[in-house]
Amino acid sequence: MTVANFDLHLAFIAAAPKNDAVIEHICIRPTPGTRQVVDRVVLSSTDGAMGDRWKTSAWLRLPNGAPDPRVQVALCSPRLLQLLQGHGDPRCLIGDTFVADLDLSEANLPIGQRLAIGTAVIQVSDIVNDACGKFAHRFGVEPFKWIRKPEHQHLRLRGIFAQVIQDGEVGMGATLHKC
C-alpha cells in the first residue's frame, strides 16, 4: 500500500472511540527483539511493565543513566494494525504493551492526560512515538513514511508512550478510560 492509499484510511482511524477502550492485546519484551503475549501484566512506577526489558534496556535514558519513565509503556491502536495486515502479524511484531481501540490524537489525549487501566493509572508522555527503524523494517517504508508525515504528527498514528503513575494490574478485556 502506498502513502496515498494510507491517507484514504485517516477517517477510519479518527473514528476511534474517545474513551472507554477495551484492552485487546498485552505484550511484554523480555529481551531485545523478543515479544511475549500475556493475559495480564503488573505495572509499576519504578519497574514499568513487569517482565518487560524497559528497566534494563530502555532506548531513552535520563542524564543520570536511568531508564526514562516517560517511555515505560506504549499503547497502539488496532486500527493502525488493521492497515498493516499483509505485513506479517502486526500484533506479534508491534511490541507495544497495550493495544486498545482509542483515539490517540493530541486533541483527545493531551500530554499529561491520565488513563485508568485495570487497577493502574498511566499518564500520556510528551515523548513522540513516530515509528523507529525497526518499525520500517517490519512493516515497510510506505507505512513508516505515512506515520511520519508532518501533518499526521498530532494524530499519533504510531501510538503513544506513557508513564506509570499508580501501580496496578491490567488484564485482557480491562477497560481503559480517561480520569
Short mmCIF file of N, CA and C in Angstrom, two decimals:
data_model
loop_
_atom_site.label_atom_id
_atom_site.label_comp_id
_atom_site.label_asym_id
_atom_site.label_seq_id
_atom_site.Cartn_x
_atom_site.Cartn_y
_atom_site.Cartn_z
N MET A 1 0.84 -1.17 0.00
CA MET A 1 0.00 0.00 0.00
C MET A 1 0.90 1.24 0.00
N THR A 2 0.54 2.26 -0.75
CA THR A 2 1.33 3.48 -0.83
C THR A 2 0.87 4.49 0.21
N VAL A 3 1.66 5.53 0.38
CA VAL A 3 1.32 6.59 1.32
C VAL A 3 -0.04 7.18 0.97
N ALA A 4 -0.30 7.39 -0.32
CA ALA A 4 -1.59 7.95 -0.74
C ALA A 4 -2.74 7.02 -0.36
N ASN A 5 -2.53 5.71 -0.49
CA ASN A 5 -3.57 4.76 -0.11
C ASN A 5 -3.83 4.77 1.40
N PHE A 6 -2.78 4.93 2.18
CA PHE A 6 -2.95 5.01 3.62
C PHE A 6 -3.78 6.24 3.99
N ASP A 7 -3.58 7.34 3.27
CA ASP A 7 -4.33 8.56 3.56
C ASP A 7 -5.84 8.35 3.44
N LEU A 8 -6.25 7.41 2.61
CA LEU A 8 -7.67 7.13 2.45
C LEU A 8 -8.28 6.57 3.73
N HIS A 9 -7.46 6.11 4.64
CA HIS A 9 -7.94 5.47 5.87
C HIS A 9 -7.88 6.38 7.10
N LEU A 10 -7.55 7.65 6.92
CA LEU A 10 -7.46 8.55 8.07
C LEU A 10 -8.79 8.70 8.80
N ALA A 11 -9.90 8.73 8.06
CA ALA A 11 -11.21 8.86 8.71
C ALA A 11 -11.50 7.64 9.58
N PHE A 12 -11.09 6.46 9.13
CA PHE A 12 -11.27 5.23 9.89
C PHE A 12 -10.53 5.33 11.23
N ILE A 13 -9.31 5.81 11.19
CA ILE A 13 -8.52 5.94 12.42
C ILE A 13 -9.11 7.02 13.31
N ALA A 14 -9.53 8.14 12.73
CA ALA A 14 -10.09 9.25 13.51
C ALA A 14 -11.42 8.88 14.17
N ALA A 15 -12.09 7.86 13.67
CA ALA A 15 -13.39 7.46 14.21
C ALA A 15 -13.27 6.57 15.46
N ALA A 16 -12.07 6.36 15.94
CA ALA A 16 -11.88 5.54 17.15
C ALA A 16 -12.61 6.18 18.33
N PRO A 17 -13.08 5.38 19.27
CA PRO A 17 -13.75 5.91 20.45
C PRO A 17 -12.85 6.90 21.20
N LYS A 18 -13.47 7.86 21.84
CA LYS A 18 -12.74 8.90 22.58
C LYS A 18 -12.43 8.47 24.02
N ASN A 19 -13.09 7.42 24.51
CA ASN A 19 -12.91 6.98 25.89
C ASN A 19 -13.38 5.53 26.00
N ASP A 20 -13.09 4.92 27.13
CA ASP A 20 -13.56 3.56 27.45
C ASP A 20 -13.22 2.53 26.38
N ALA A 21 -11.95 2.27 26.24
CA ALA A 21 -11.45 1.29 25.29
C ALA A 21 -11.10 -0.02 26.01
N VAL A 22 -11.38 -1.12 25.36
CA VAL A 22 -11.08 -2.44 25.92
C VAL A 22 -9.66 -2.85 25.52
N ILE A 23 -8.90 -3.37 26.47
CA ILE A 23 -7.56 -3.87 26.17
C ILE A 23 -7.70 -5.16 25.36
N GLU A 24 -7.20 -5.12 24.13
CA GLU A 24 -7.33 -6.24 23.20
C GLU A 24 -6.08 -7.11 23.14
N HIS A 25 -4.96 -6.57 23.60
CA HIS A 25 -3.68 -7.27 23.43
C HIS A 25 -2.70 -6.71 24.47
N ILE A 26 -1.97 -7.59 25.12
CA ILE A 26 -0.93 -7.19 26.07
C ILE A 26 0.36 -7.90 25.66
N CYS A 27 1.45 -7.13 25.60
CA CYS A 27 2.73 -7.68 25.17
C CYS A 27 3.84 -7.15 26.06
N ILE A 28 4.77 -8.01 26.41
CA ILE A 28 6.00 -7.58 27.05
C ILE A 28 7.17 -8.01 26.17
N ARG A 29 8.29 -7.34 26.35
CA ARG A 29 9.50 -7.63 25.59
C ARG A 29 10.59 -8.04 26.57
N PRO A 30 10.69 -9.34 26.87
CA PRO A 30 11.66 -9.78 27.89
C PRO A 30 13.11 -9.43 27.56
N THR A 31 13.48 -9.53 26.30
CA THR A 31 14.83 -9.20 25.86
C THR A 31 14.72 -8.49 24.52
N PRO A 32 15.78 -7.79 24.10
CA PRO A 32 15.72 -7.10 22.82
C PRO A 32 15.32 -8.05 21.68
N GLY A 33 14.35 -7.61 20.88
CA GLY A 33 13.92 -8.38 19.72
C GLY A 33 12.90 -9.47 20.02
N THR A 34 12.54 -9.66 21.29
CA THR A 34 11.57 -10.70 21.62
C THR A 34 10.25 -10.07 22.06
N ARG A 35 9.17 -10.82 21.84
CA ARG A 35 7.83 -10.41 22.22
C ARG A 35 7.15 -11.57 22.92
N GLN A 36 6.43 -11.28 23.98
CA GLN A 36 5.68 -12.31 24.67
C GLN A 36 4.27 -11.78 24.93
N VAL A 37 3.28 -12.42 24.34
CA VAL A 37 1.89 -12.05 24.56
C VAL A 37 1.45 -12.67 25.88
N VAL A 38 0.84 -11.85 26.74
CA VAL A 38 0.41 -12.29 28.07
C VAL A 38 -1.05 -11.92 28.30
N ASP A 39 -1.68 -12.60 29.24
CA ASP A 39 -3.08 -12.32 29.58
C ASP A 39 -3.22 -11.18 30.58
N ARG A 40 -2.16 -10.93 31.34
CA ARG A 40 -2.19 -9.84 32.33
C ARG A 40 -0.77 -9.39 32.60
N VAL A 41 -0.68 -8.17 33.10
CA VAL A 41 0.63 -7.62 33.42
C VAL A 41 0.48 -6.70 34.64
N VAL A 42 1.50 -6.71 35.47
CA VAL A 42 1.57 -5.78 36.61
C VAL A 42 2.37 -4.57 36.14
N LEU A 43 1.83 -3.38 36.40
CA LEU A 43 2.52 -2.13 36.08
C LEU A 43 3.07 -1.53 37.36
N SER A 44 4.29 -1.05 37.29
CA SER A 44 4.97 -0.47 38.45
C SER A 44 5.59 0.87 38.06
N SER A 45 5.44 1.84 38.94
CA SER A 45 6.02 3.16 38.65
C SER A 45 7.55 3.13 38.64
N THR A 46 8.13 2.12 39.26
CA THR A 46 9.60 2.02 39.27
C THR A 46 10.13 1.01 38.26
N ASP A 47 9.33 0.02 37.91
CA ASP A 47 9.81 -1.05 37.03
C ASP A 47 9.10 -1.13 35.68
N GLY A 48 8.08 -0.31 35.45
CA GLY A 48 7.33 -0.38 34.19
C GLY A 48 6.45 -1.62 34.18
N ALA A 49 6.32 -2.24 33.02
CA ALA A 49 5.54 -3.48 32.89
C ALA A 49 6.42 -4.64 33.35
N MET A 50 6.00 -5.32 34.38
CA MET A 50 6.82 -6.39 34.95
C MET A 50 7.07 -7.46 33.89
N GLY A 51 8.33 -7.85 33.76
CA GLY A 51 8.74 -8.83 32.76
C GLY A 51 9.23 -8.20 31.47
N ASP A 52 9.01 -6.89 31.32
CA ASP A 52 9.47 -6.17 30.13
C ASP A 52 10.90 -5.67 30.38
N ARG A 53 11.63 -5.48 29.32
CA ARG A 53 13.03 -5.08 29.42
C ARG A 53 13.24 -3.59 29.64
N TRP A 54 12.17 -2.79 29.78
CA TRP A 54 12.31 -1.34 29.89
C TRP A 54 13.36 -0.95 30.94
N LYS A 55 13.29 -1.53 32.11
CA LYS A 55 14.19 -1.10 33.20
C LYS A 55 15.66 -1.38 32.89
N THR A 56 15.94 -2.44 32.17
CA THR A 56 17.34 -2.81 31.91
C THR A 56 17.87 -2.30 30.57
N SER A 57 16.98 -2.05 29.62
CA SER A 57 17.49 -1.64 28.30
C SER A 57 16.55 -0.68 27.56
N ALA A 58 16.05 0.32 28.28
CA ALA A 58 15.20 1.34 27.65
C ALA A 58 16.01 2.08 26.60
N TRP A 59 15.35 2.41 25.50
CA TRP A 59 16.03 3.14 24.42
C TRP A 59 16.25 4.60 24.79
N LEU A 60 15.49 5.12 25.75
CA LEU A 60 15.63 6.51 26.17
C LEU A 60 16.04 6.53 27.64
N ARG A 61 17.11 7.26 27.94
CA ARG A 61 17.66 7.28 29.29
C ARG A 61 17.71 8.72 29.79
N LEU A 62 17.65 8.86 31.10
CA LEU A 62 17.80 10.15 31.75
C LEU A 62 19.29 10.51 31.80
N PRO A 63 19.62 11.78 32.07
CA PRO A 63 21.03 12.17 32.15
C PRO A 63 21.86 11.34 33.14
N ASN A 64 21.21 10.82 34.18
CA ASN A 64 21.95 10.01 35.15
C ASN A 64 22.08 8.54 34.73
N GLY A 65 21.58 8.20 33.53
CA GLY A 65 21.70 6.84 33.01
C GLY A 65 20.50 5.95 33.30
N ALA A 66 19.59 6.40 34.15
CA ALA A 66 18.39 5.60 34.48
C ALA A 66 17.43 5.58 33.29
N PRO A 67 16.61 4.54 33.18
CA PRO A 67 15.63 4.50 32.09
C PRO A 67 14.62 5.62 32.26
N ASP A 68 14.24 6.25 31.17
CA ASP A 68 13.29 7.37 31.21
C ASP A 68 11.88 6.83 31.47
N PRO A 69 11.25 7.21 32.57
CA PRO A 69 9.92 6.68 32.89
C PRO A 69 8.84 7.12 31.90
N ARG A 70 9.11 8.13 31.10
CA ARG A 70 8.11 8.59 30.14
C ARG A 70 7.86 7.58 29.01
N VAL A 71 8.71 6.55 28.92
CA VAL A 71 8.51 5.52 27.89
C VAL A 71 8.36 4.14 28.53
N GLN A 72 7.79 4.09 29.73
CA GLN A 72 7.62 2.81 30.42
C GLN A 72 6.69 1.87 29.68
N VAL A 73 5.59 2.39 29.16
CA VAL A 73 4.62 1.57 28.43
C VAL A 73 4.24 2.27 27.14
N ALA A 74 3.73 1.49 26.20
CA ALA A 74 3.28 2.03 24.92
C ALA A 74 1.88 1.50 24.61
N LEU A 75 1.11 2.33 23.94
CA LEU A 75 -0.26 1.99 23.57
C LEU A 75 -0.43 2.24 22.09
N CYS A 76 -0.99 1.27 21.39
CA CYS A 76 -1.18 1.34 19.95
C CYS A 76 -2.65 1.08 19.61
N SER A 77 -3.08 1.60 18.49
CA SER A 77 -4.46 1.41 18.02
C SER A 77 -4.58 0.17 17.14
N PRO A 78 -5.61 -0.64 17.37
CA PRO A 78 -5.82 -1.79 16.48
C PRO A 78 -6.19 -1.33 15.06
N ARG A 79 -6.65 -0.10 14.93
CA ARG A 79 -6.99 0.42 13.60
C ARG A 79 -5.73 0.55 12.74
N LEU A 80 -4.62 0.98 13.35
CA LEU A 80 -3.36 1.01 12.62
C LEU A 80 -2.96 -0.41 12.26
N LEU A 81 -3.09 -1.32 13.20
CA LEU A 81 -2.69 -2.71 12.95
C LEU A 81 -3.51 -3.32 11.82
N GLN A 82 -4.78 -2.96 11.71
CA GLN A 82 -5.60 -3.45 10.60
C GLN A 82 -5.05 -2.98 9.26
N LEU A 83 -4.57 -1.74 9.23
CA LEU A 83 -3.99 -1.22 7.98
C LEU A 83 -2.68 -1.92 7.63
N LEU A 84 -2.01 -2.46 8.63
CA LEU A 84 -0.74 -3.14 8.40
C LEU A 84 -0.91 -4.61 8.06
N GLN A 85 -2.14 -5.11 8.02
CA GLN A 85 -2.37 -6.51 7.65
C GLN A 85 -1.68 -6.80 6.32
N GLY A 86 -1.14 -7.98 6.20
CA GLY A 86 -0.40 -8.32 4.99
C GLY A 86 1.09 -8.03 5.14
N HIS A 87 1.46 -7.44 6.25
CA HIS A 87 2.87 -7.14 6.52
C HIS A 87 3.33 -7.98 7.71
N GLY A 88 2.88 -9.24 7.76
CA GLY A 88 3.16 -10.09 8.91
C GLY A 88 2.02 -9.97 9.90
N ASP A 89 2.14 -10.58 11.05
CA ASP A 89 1.12 -10.46 12.09
C ASP A 89 1.47 -9.26 12.94
N PRO A 90 0.82 -8.12 12.70
CA PRO A 90 1.20 -6.89 13.38
C PRO A 90 1.14 -6.97 14.90
N ARG A 91 0.19 -7.71 15.46
CA ARG A 91 0.08 -7.76 16.92
C ARG A 91 1.32 -8.41 17.54
N CYS A 92 1.87 -9.39 16.87
CA CYS A 92 3.07 -10.06 17.41
C CYS A 92 4.32 -9.22 17.21
N LEU A 93 4.32 -8.39 16.19
CA LEU A 93 5.52 -7.64 15.86
C LEU A 93 5.59 -6.26 16.48
N ILE A 94 4.46 -5.69 16.81
CA ILE A 94 4.43 -4.28 17.17
C ILE A 94 5.19 -3.99 18.46
N GLY A 95 5.12 -4.86 19.46
CA GLY A 95 5.89 -4.67 20.68
C GLY A 95 5.33 -3.67 21.67
N ASP A 96 4.19 -3.05 21.37
CA ASP A 96 3.58 -2.12 22.32
C ASP A 96 2.98 -2.91 23.48
N THR A 97 3.00 -2.33 24.66
CA THR A 97 2.48 -3.01 25.83
C THR A 97 1.00 -3.31 25.68
N PHE A 98 0.25 -2.33 25.16
CA PHE A 98 -1.20 -2.49 25.04
C PHE A 98 -1.70 -2.10 23.66
N VAL A 99 -2.74 -2.81 23.23
CA VAL A 99 -3.50 -2.43 22.04
C VAL A 99 -4.93 -2.23 22.51
N ALA A 100 -5.48 -1.05 22.22
CA ALA A 100 -6.85 -0.72 22.60
C ALA A 100 -7.41 0.27 21.60
N ASP A 101 -8.68 0.10 21.24
CA ASP A 101 -9.32 0.96 20.25
C ASP A 101 -9.72 2.28 20.90
N LEU A 102 -8.81 3.25 20.79
CA LEU A 102 -8.98 4.56 21.41
C LEU A 102 -8.37 5.61 20.51
N ASP A 103 -9.00 6.77 20.45
CA ASP A 103 -8.45 7.90 19.71
C ASP A 103 -7.21 8.39 20.45
N LEU A 104 -6.05 8.20 19.85
CA LEU A 104 -4.78 8.54 20.50
C LEU A 104 -4.28 9.94 20.15
N SER A 105 -5.08 10.71 19.45
CA SER A 105 -4.66 12.03 18.99
C SER A 105 -4.39 12.97 20.17
N GLU A 106 -3.59 14.01 19.88
CA GLU A 106 -3.29 15.02 20.89
C GLU A 106 -4.57 15.71 21.37
N ALA A 107 -5.54 15.89 20.48
CA ALA A 107 -6.79 16.54 20.87
C ALA A 107 -7.55 15.72 21.90
N ASN A 108 -7.53 14.40 21.77
CA ASN A 108 -8.25 13.54 22.70
C ASN A 108 -7.44 13.20 23.94
N LEU A 109 -6.14 13.01 23.76
CA LEU A 109 -5.26 12.62 24.88
C LEU A 109 -4.09 13.59 24.96
N PRO A 110 -4.28 14.78 25.51
CA PRO A 110 -3.17 15.72 25.60
C PRO A 110 -2.06 15.19 26.52
N ILE A 111 -0.89 15.72 26.35
CA ILE A 111 0.23 15.36 27.22
C ILE A 111 -0.21 15.56 28.68
N GLY A 112 0.04 14.56 29.51
CA GLY A 112 -0.33 14.63 30.92
C GLY A 112 -1.67 14.00 31.24
N GLN A 113 -2.46 13.67 30.19
CA GLN A 113 -3.76 13.03 30.43
C GLN A 113 -3.53 11.71 31.17
N ARG A 114 -4.29 11.49 32.21
CA ARG A 114 -4.18 10.23 32.95
C ARG A 114 -5.25 9.27 32.46
N LEU A 115 -4.85 7.98 32.42
CA LEU A 115 -5.73 6.92 31.97
C LEU A 115 -5.74 5.81 33.01
N ALA A 116 -6.92 5.47 33.49
CA ALA A 116 -7.07 4.33 34.38
C ALA A 116 -7.13 3.09 33.50
N ILE A 117 -6.33 2.10 33.86
CA ILE A 117 -6.24 0.88 33.06
C ILE A 117 -6.10 -0.28 34.04
N GLY A 118 -7.15 -1.10 34.14
CA GLY A 118 -7.18 -2.10 35.21
C GLY A 118 -7.15 -1.37 36.54
N THR A 119 -6.26 -1.77 37.43
CA THR A 119 -6.13 -1.07 38.72
C THR A 119 -4.98 -0.07 38.70
N ALA A 120 -4.34 0.10 37.56
CA ALA A 120 -3.21 1.03 37.40
C ALA A 120 -3.68 2.35 36.80
N VAL A 121 -2.82 3.34 36.88
CA VAL A 121 -3.04 4.62 36.20
C VAL A 121 -1.75 4.96 35.46
N ILE A 122 -1.91 5.33 34.19
CA ILE A 122 -0.76 5.77 33.39
C ILE A 122 -1.01 7.21 32.95
N GLN A 123 0.06 7.88 32.54
CA GLN A 123 -0.03 9.27 32.12
C GLN A 123 0.61 9.42 30.75
N VAL A 124 -0.09 10.08 29.83
CA VAL A 124 0.40 10.28 28.47
C VAL A 124 1.68 11.12 28.51
N SER A 125 2.69 10.63 27.83
CA SER A 125 4.02 11.23 27.81
C SER A 125 4.14 12.31 26.74
N ASP A 126 5.14 13.15 26.92
CA ASP A 126 5.48 14.14 25.91
C ASP A 126 6.44 13.58 24.85
N ILE A 127 6.88 12.36 25.02
CA ILE A 127 7.78 11.73 24.05
C ILE A 127 6.94 11.22 22.87
N VAL A 128 7.30 11.63 21.68
CA VAL A 128 6.56 11.28 20.47
C VAL A 128 6.96 9.89 19.99
N ASN A 129 5.98 9.08 19.69
CA ASN A 129 6.23 7.77 19.07
C ASN A 129 5.99 7.96 17.57
N ASP A 130 7.04 8.24 16.85
CA ASP A 130 6.89 8.50 15.41
C ASP A 130 7.38 7.33 14.56
N ALA A 131 7.48 6.16 15.14
CA ALA A 131 7.94 4.94 14.46
C ALA A 131 9.46 4.96 14.32
N CYS A 132 10.05 3.84 14.62
CA CYS A 132 11.50 3.72 14.57
C CYS A 132 11.93 2.90 13.36
N GLY A 133 13.22 2.73 13.23
CA GLY A 133 13.76 1.94 12.13
C GLY A 133 13.28 0.50 12.16
N LYS A 134 13.08 -0.05 13.37
CA LYS A 134 12.57 -1.42 13.47
C LYS A 134 11.16 -1.51 12.89
N PHE A 135 10.36 -0.48 13.10
CA PHE A 135 9.01 -0.44 12.54
C PHE A 135 9.10 -0.45 11.00
N ALA A 136 9.97 0.38 10.45
CA ALA A 136 10.15 0.44 8.99
C ALA A 136 10.60 -0.91 8.44
N HIS A 137 11.49 -1.56 9.16
CA HIS A 137 11.99 -2.87 8.73
C HIS A 137 10.87 -3.91 8.75
N ARG A 138 10.05 -3.90 9.79
CA ARG A 138 8.99 -4.91 9.94
C ARG A 138 7.81 -4.68 9.00
N PHE A 139 7.43 -3.42 8.83
CA PHE A 139 6.18 -3.14 8.11
C PHE A 139 6.36 -2.42 6.78
N GLY A 140 7.56 -1.97 6.50
CA GLY A 140 7.82 -1.34 5.21
C GLY A 140 8.00 0.16 5.29
N VAL A 141 8.61 0.68 4.25
CA VAL A 141 8.92 2.11 4.20
C VAL A 141 7.67 2.96 4.01
N GLU A 142 6.70 2.48 3.24
CA GLU A 142 5.50 3.28 2.99
C GLU A 142 4.72 3.58 4.27
N PRO A 143 4.40 2.58 5.11
CA PRO A 143 3.73 2.91 6.37
C PRO A 143 4.57 3.82 7.27
N PHE A 144 5.87 3.59 7.28
CA PHE A 144 6.80 4.40 8.07
C PHE A 144 6.73 5.86 7.63
N LYS A 145 6.80 6.11 6.31
CA LYS A 145 6.73 7.48 5.80
C LYS A 145 5.37 8.11 6.10
N TRP A 146 4.31 7.33 5.98
CA TRP A 146 2.96 7.84 6.22
C TRP A 146 2.81 8.31 7.66
N ILE A 147 3.27 7.50 8.61
CA ILE A 147 3.17 7.86 10.02
C ILE A 147 3.96 9.12 10.32
N ARG A 148 5.09 9.27 9.68
CA ARG A 148 5.99 10.40 9.96
C ARG A 148 5.66 11.68 9.19
N LYS A 149 4.62 11.66 8.36
CA LYS A 149 4.26 12.89 7.65
C LYS A 149 3.98 13.99 8.68
N PRO A 150 4.56 15.17 8.50
CA PRO A 150 4.37 16.24 9.49
C PRO A 150 2.89 16.54 9.79
N GLU A 151 2.06 16.48 8.79
CA GLU A 151 0.64 16.78 9.01
C GLU A 151 -0.10 15.69 9.78
N HIS A 152 0.57 14.57 10.05
CA HIS A 152 -0.04 13.48 10.82
C HIS A 152 0.43 13.43 12.28
N GLN A 153 1.42 14.22 12.62
CA GLN A 153 2.03 14.11 13.96
C GLN A 153 1.00 14.26 15.08
N HIS A 154 0.06 15.17 14.95
CA HIS A 154 -0.93 15.39 16.01
C HIS A 154 -1.89 14.21 16.18
N LEU A 155 -1.96 13.33 15.17
CA LEU A 155 -2.85 12.17 15.24
C LEU A 155 -2.24 11.01 16.04
N ARG A 156 -0.92 11.04 16.19
CA ARG A 156 -0.20 9.97 16.89
C ARG A 156 -0.56 8.60 16.30
N LEU A 157 -0.40 8.49 15.02
CA LEU A 157 -0.78 7.26 14.31
C LEU A 157 -0.03 6.04 14.83
N ARG A 158 1.22 6.20 15.19
CA ARG A 158 2.01 5.07 15.66
C ARG A 158 1.66 4.68 17.09
N GLY A 159 1.05 5.59 17.83
CA GLY A 159 0.67 5.29 19.20
C GLY A 159 1.26 6.30 20.15
N ILE A 160 1.17 5.98 21.45
CA ILE A 160 1.67 6.88 22.48
C ILE A 160 2.55 6.12 23.47
N PHE A 161 3.40 6.89 24.12
CA PHE A 161 4.15 6.39 25.27
C PHE A 161 3.49 6.93 26.52
N ALA A 162 3.64 6.21 27.62
CA ALA A 162 3.06 6.64 28.88
C ALA A 162 3.93 6.21 30.05
N GLN A 163 3.76 6.92 31.14
CA GLN A 163 4.46 6.64 32.39
C GLN A 163 3.45 6.06 33.38
N VAL A 164 3.89 5.10 34.16
CA VAL A 164 3.04 4.52 35.19
C VAL A 164 3.02 5.48 36.39
N ILE A 165 1.82 5.91 36.75
CA ILE A 165 1.62 6.85 37.86
C ILE A 165 1.16 6.12 39.11
N GLN A 166 0.33 5.11 38.92
CA GLN A 166 -0.16 4.30 40.05
C GLN A 166 0.02 2.83 39.70
N ASP A 167 0.71 2.11 40.56
CA ASP A 167 0.92 0.68 40.35
C ASP A 167 -0.42 -0.05 40.29
N GLY A 168 -0.45 -1.14 39.53
CA GLY A 168 -1.65 -1.94 39.46
C GLY A 168 -1.50 -3.06 38.46
N GLU A 169 -2.57 -3.78 38.26
CA GLU A 169 -2.58 -4.92 37.35
C GLU A 169 -3.59 -4.67 36.23
N VAL A 170 -3.21 -5.12 35.04
CA VAL A 170 -4.06 -4.97 33.86
C VAL A 170 -4.23 -6.33 33.21
N GLY A 171 -5.47 -6.72 32.98
CA GLY A 171 -5.74 -7.99 32.31
C GLY A 171 -6.42 -7.76 30.98
N MET A 172 -6.34 -8.77 30.14
CA MET A 172 -7.07 -8.72 28.86
C MET A 172 -8.53 -8.42 29.13
N GLY A 173 -9.11 -7.56 28.32
CA GLY A 173 -10.52 -7.21 28.45
C GLY A 173 -10.78 -6.08 29.43
N ALA A 174 -9.74 -5.63 30.14
CA ALA A 174 -9.91 -4.49 31.05
C ALA A 174 -10.29 -3.26 30.25
N THR A 175 -10.97 -2.34 30.88
CA THR A 175 -11.34 -1.09 30.21
C THR A 175 -10.35 0.00 30.59
N LEU A 176 -9.92 0.73 29.58
CA LEU A 176 -9.03 1.87 29.75
C LEU A 176 -9.90 3.11 29.61
N HIS A 177 -9.84 4.03 30.56
CA HIS A 177 -10.63 5.25 30.43
C HIS A 177 -9.90 6.45 31.03
N LYS A 178 -10.25 7.61 30.51
CA LYS A 178 -9.65 8.86 30.99
C LYS A 178 -10.07 9.13 32.42
N CYS A 179 -9.14 9.69 33.20
CA CYS A 179 -9.50 10.08 34.57
C CYS A 179 -9.02 11.49 34.86
#
